[in-house]
């Protein structure tokens, strides 16, 4: 995601298993979080979703 002030961040969009709504969660700000690290975080969130766990409340 690129904001109007040119801040770039990695964002993961997913369908919440508990509310059946589209949600999004930040994976980090680019370049502090590399593409490979963002992919690892994405994979962890995909694993949580496969077990019907919402990643956003899980992270908090």
Short mmCIF file of N, CA and C in Angstrom, two decimals:
data_model
loop_
_atom_site.label_atom_id
_atom_site.label_comp_id
_atom_site.label_asym_id
_atom_site.label_seq_id
_atom_site.Cartn_x
_atom_site.Cartn_y
_atom_site.Cartn_z
N UNK A 1 0.86 -1.16 0.00
CA UNK A 1 0.00 0.00 0.00
C UNK A 1 0.91 1.23 0.00
N UNK A 2 0.57 2.18 -0.83
CA UNK A 2 1.30 3.45 -0.87
C UNK A 2 0.33 4.55 -0.51
N UNK A 3 0.66 5.29 0.52
CA UNK A 3 -0.19 6.40 0.97
C UNK A 3 0.16 7.68 0.22
N UNK A 4 -0.70 8.69 0.28
CA UNK A 4 -0.44 9.94 -0.44
C UNK A 4 0.88 10.62 -0.05
N UNK A 5 1.35 10.40 1.19
CA UNK A 5 2.62 11.01 1.60
C UNK A 5 3.82 10.13 1.25
N UNK A 6 3.62 9.16 0.35
CA UNK A 6 4.66 8.23 -0.14
C UNK A 6 5.15 7.23 0.89
N UNK A 7 4.43 7.03 1.99
CA UNK A 7 4.76 5.98 2.94
C UNK A 7 4.30 4.65 2.35
N UNK A 8 5.19 3.66 2.34
CA UNK A 8 4.86 2.35 1.78
C UNK A 8 4.79 1.33 2.89
N UNK A 9 3.79 0.46 2.82
CA UNK A 9 3.66 -0.58 3.84
C UNK A 9 3.08 -1.84 3.21
N UNK A 10 3.37 -2.96 3.86
CA UNK A 10 2.83 -4.25 3.43
C UNK A 10 1.51 -4.46 4.14
N UNK A 11 0.47 -4.80 3.38
CA UNK A 11 -0.86 -5.00 3.95
C UNK A 11 -1.39 -6.35 3.48
N UNK A 12 -1.98 -7.09 4.42
CA UNK A 12 -2.56 -8.39 4.11
C UNK A 12 -4.08 -8.27 4.21
N UNK A 13 -4.78 -8.57 3.13
CA UNK A 13 -6.25 -8.55 3.11
C UNK A 13 -6.75 -9.98 3.20
N UNK A 14 -7.75 -10.20 4.05
CA UNK A 14 -8.27 -11.55 4.25
C UNK A 14 -9.74 -11.50 4.65
N UNK A 15 -10.38 -12.64 4.57
CA UNK A 15 -11.78 -12.79 4.99
C UNK A 15 -11.77 -13.34 6.41
N UNK A 16 -12.34 -12.59 7.33
CA UNK A 16 -12.35 -12.99 8.73
C UNK A 16 -13.18 -14.26 8.92
N UNK A 17 -12.62 -15.27 9.59
CA UNK A 17 -13.39 -16.51 9.81
C UNK A 17 -14.51 -16.35 10.84
N UNK A 18 -14.40 -15.34 11.71
CA UNK A 18 -15.41 -15.18 12.76
C UNK A 18 -16.56 -14.29 12.33
N UNK A 19 -16.28 -13.25 11.51
CA UNK A 19 -17.33 -12.30 11.14
C UNK A 19 -17.70 -12.36 9.66
N UNK A 20 -16.99 -13.14 8.87
CA UNK A 20 -17.20 -13.25 7.43
C UNK A 20 -17.18 -11.88 6.74
N UNK A 21 -16.25 -11.05 7.17
CA UNK A 21 -16.07 -9.73 6.57
C UNK A 21 -14.63 -9.61 6.08
N UNK A 22 -14.44 -8.76 5.07
CA UNK A 22 -13.10 -8.50 4.59
C UNK A 22 -12.37 -7.61 5.60
N UNK A 23 -11.16 -8.01 5.94
CA UNK A 23 -10.35 -7.25 6.88
C UNK A 23 -8.96 -7.09 6.29
N UNK A 24 -8.20 -6.19 6.87
CA UNK A 24 -6.81 -6.06 6.48
C UNK A 24 -5.97 -5.77 7.71
N UNK A 25 -4.73 -6.23 7.63
CA UNK A 25 -3.80 -6.09 8.73
C UNK A 25 -2.44 -5.71 8.15
N UNK A 26 -1.76 -4.82 8.82
CA UNK A 26 -0.46 -4.37 8.34
C UNK A 26 0.61 -5.40 8.68
N UNK A 27 1.50 -5.65 7.72
CA UNK A 27 2.62 -6.56 7.95
C UNK A 27 3.89 -5.79 8.30
N UNK A 28 3.88 -4.49 8.11
CA UNK A 28 5.03 -3.66 8.43
C UNK A 28 5.24 -2.59 7.40
N UNK A 29 6.16 -1.69 7.70
CA UNK A 29 6.47 -0.56 6.83
C UNK A 29 7.69 -0.89 5.99
N UNK A 30 7.57 -0.62 4.68
CA UNK A 30 8.69 -0.81 3.78
C UNK A 30 9.61 0.40 3.88
N UNK A 31 10.89 0.30 3.95
CA UNK A 31 11.81 -0.81 3.79
C UNK A 31 12.21 -1.48 5.10
N UNK A 32 11.61 -1.09 6.24
CA UNK A 32 11.96 -1.73 7.52
C UNK A 32 11.65 -3.21 7.51
N UNK A 33 10.58 -3.60 6.83
CA UNK A 33 10.21 -5.01 6.67
C UNK A 33 10.43 -5.37 5.21
N UNK A 34 11.33 -6.31 4.98
CA UNK A 34 11.65 -6.71 3.61
C UNK A 34 10.53 -7.56 3.01
N UNK A 35 10.61 -7.77 1.70
CA UNK A 35 9.62 -8.59 1.02
C UNK A 35 9.64 -10.01 1.56
N UNK A 36 10.83 -10.57 1.80
CA UNK A 36 10.92 -11.94 2.30
C UNK A 36 10.32 -12.06 3.71
N UNK A 37 10.53 -11.06 4.57
CA UNK A 37 9.95 -11.08 5.91
C UNK A 37 8.43 -10.93 5.84
N UNK A 38 7.94 -10.07 4.94
CA UNK A 38 6.50 -9.90 4.76
C UNK A 38 5.87 -11.21 4.30
N UNK A 39 6.56 -11.95 3.44
CA UNK A 39 6.04 -13.25 2.98
C UNK A 39 5.98 -14.25 4.12
N UNK A 40 6.97 -14.23 5.02
CA UNK A 40 6.95 -15.14 6.17
C UNK A 40 5.79 -14.82 7.11
N UNK A 41 5.55 -13.53 7.34
CA UNK A 41 4.43 -13.12 8.19
C UNK A 41 3.12 -13.52 7.53
N UNK A 42 3.02 -13.30 6.22
CA UNK A 42 1.82 -13.69 5.46
C UNK A 42 1.56 -15.18 5.61
N UNK A 43 2.63 -16.00 5.50
CA UNK A 43 2.47 -17.45 5.62
C UNK A 43 1.97 -17.83 7.01
N UNK A 44 2.47 -17.15 8.06
CA UNK A 44 2.00 -17.43 9.42
C UNK A 44 0.51 -17.10 9.55
N UNK A 45 0.09 -15.98 8.96
CA UNK A 45 -1.32 -15.59 9.01
C UNK A 45 -2.20 -16.56 8.22
N UNK A 46 -1.71 -17.04 7.09
CA UNK A 46 -2.44 -18.04 6.31
C UNK A 46 -2.62 -19.31 7.13
N UNK A 47 -1.59 -19.70 7.87
CA UNK A 47 -1.68 -20.89 8.73
C UNK A 47 -2.74 -20.69 9.81
N UNK A 48 -2.78 -19.50 10.41
CA UNK A 48 -3.80 -19.22 11.43
C UNK A 48 -5.19 -19.29 10.83
N UNK A 49 -5.36 -18.72 9.64
CA UNK A 49 -6.68 -18.75 8.99
C UNK A 49 -7.10 -20.17 8.64
N UNK A 50 -6.16 -21.02 8.30
CA UNK A 50 -6.51 -22.41 7.99
C UNK A 50 -7.03 -23.14 9.23
N UNK A 51 -6.67 -22.63 10.42
CA UNK A 51 -7.16 -23.20 11.67
C UNK A 51 -8.32 -22.38 12.24
N UNK A 52 -8.94 -21.51 11.39
CA UNK A 52 -10.08 -20.66 11.77
C UNK A 52 -9.76 -19.71 12.93
N UNK A 53 -8.55 -19.18 12.93
CA UNK A 53 -8.14 -18.19 13.93
C UNK A 53 -7.94 -16.87 13.20
N UNK A 54 -8.59 -15.82 13.69
CA UNK A 54 -8.44 -14.50 13.09
C UNK A 54 -7.07 -13.93 13.47
N UNK A 55 -6.21 -13.57 12.51
CA UNK A 55 -4.86 -13.11 12.83
C UNK A 55 -4.78 -11.79 13.58
N UNK A 56 -5.76 -10.90 13.36
CA UNK A 56 -5.69 -9.58 14.00
C UNK A 56 -5.83 -9.67 15.52
N UNK A 57 -6.88 -10.30 16.05
CA UNK A 57 -6.96 -10.44 17.51
C UNK A 57 -5.84 -11.34 18.06
N UNK A 58 -5.41 -12.30 17.27
CA UNK A 58 -4.34 -13.19 17.72
C UNK A 58 -3.05 -12.40 17.92
N UNK A 59 -2.78 -11.46 17.03
CA UNK A 59 -1.55 -10.65 17.13
C UNK A 59 -1.61 -9.73 18.35
N UNK A 60 -2.80 -9.20 18.63
CA UNK A 60 -2.94 -8.28 19.76
C UNK A 60 -2.93 -9.04 21.06
#
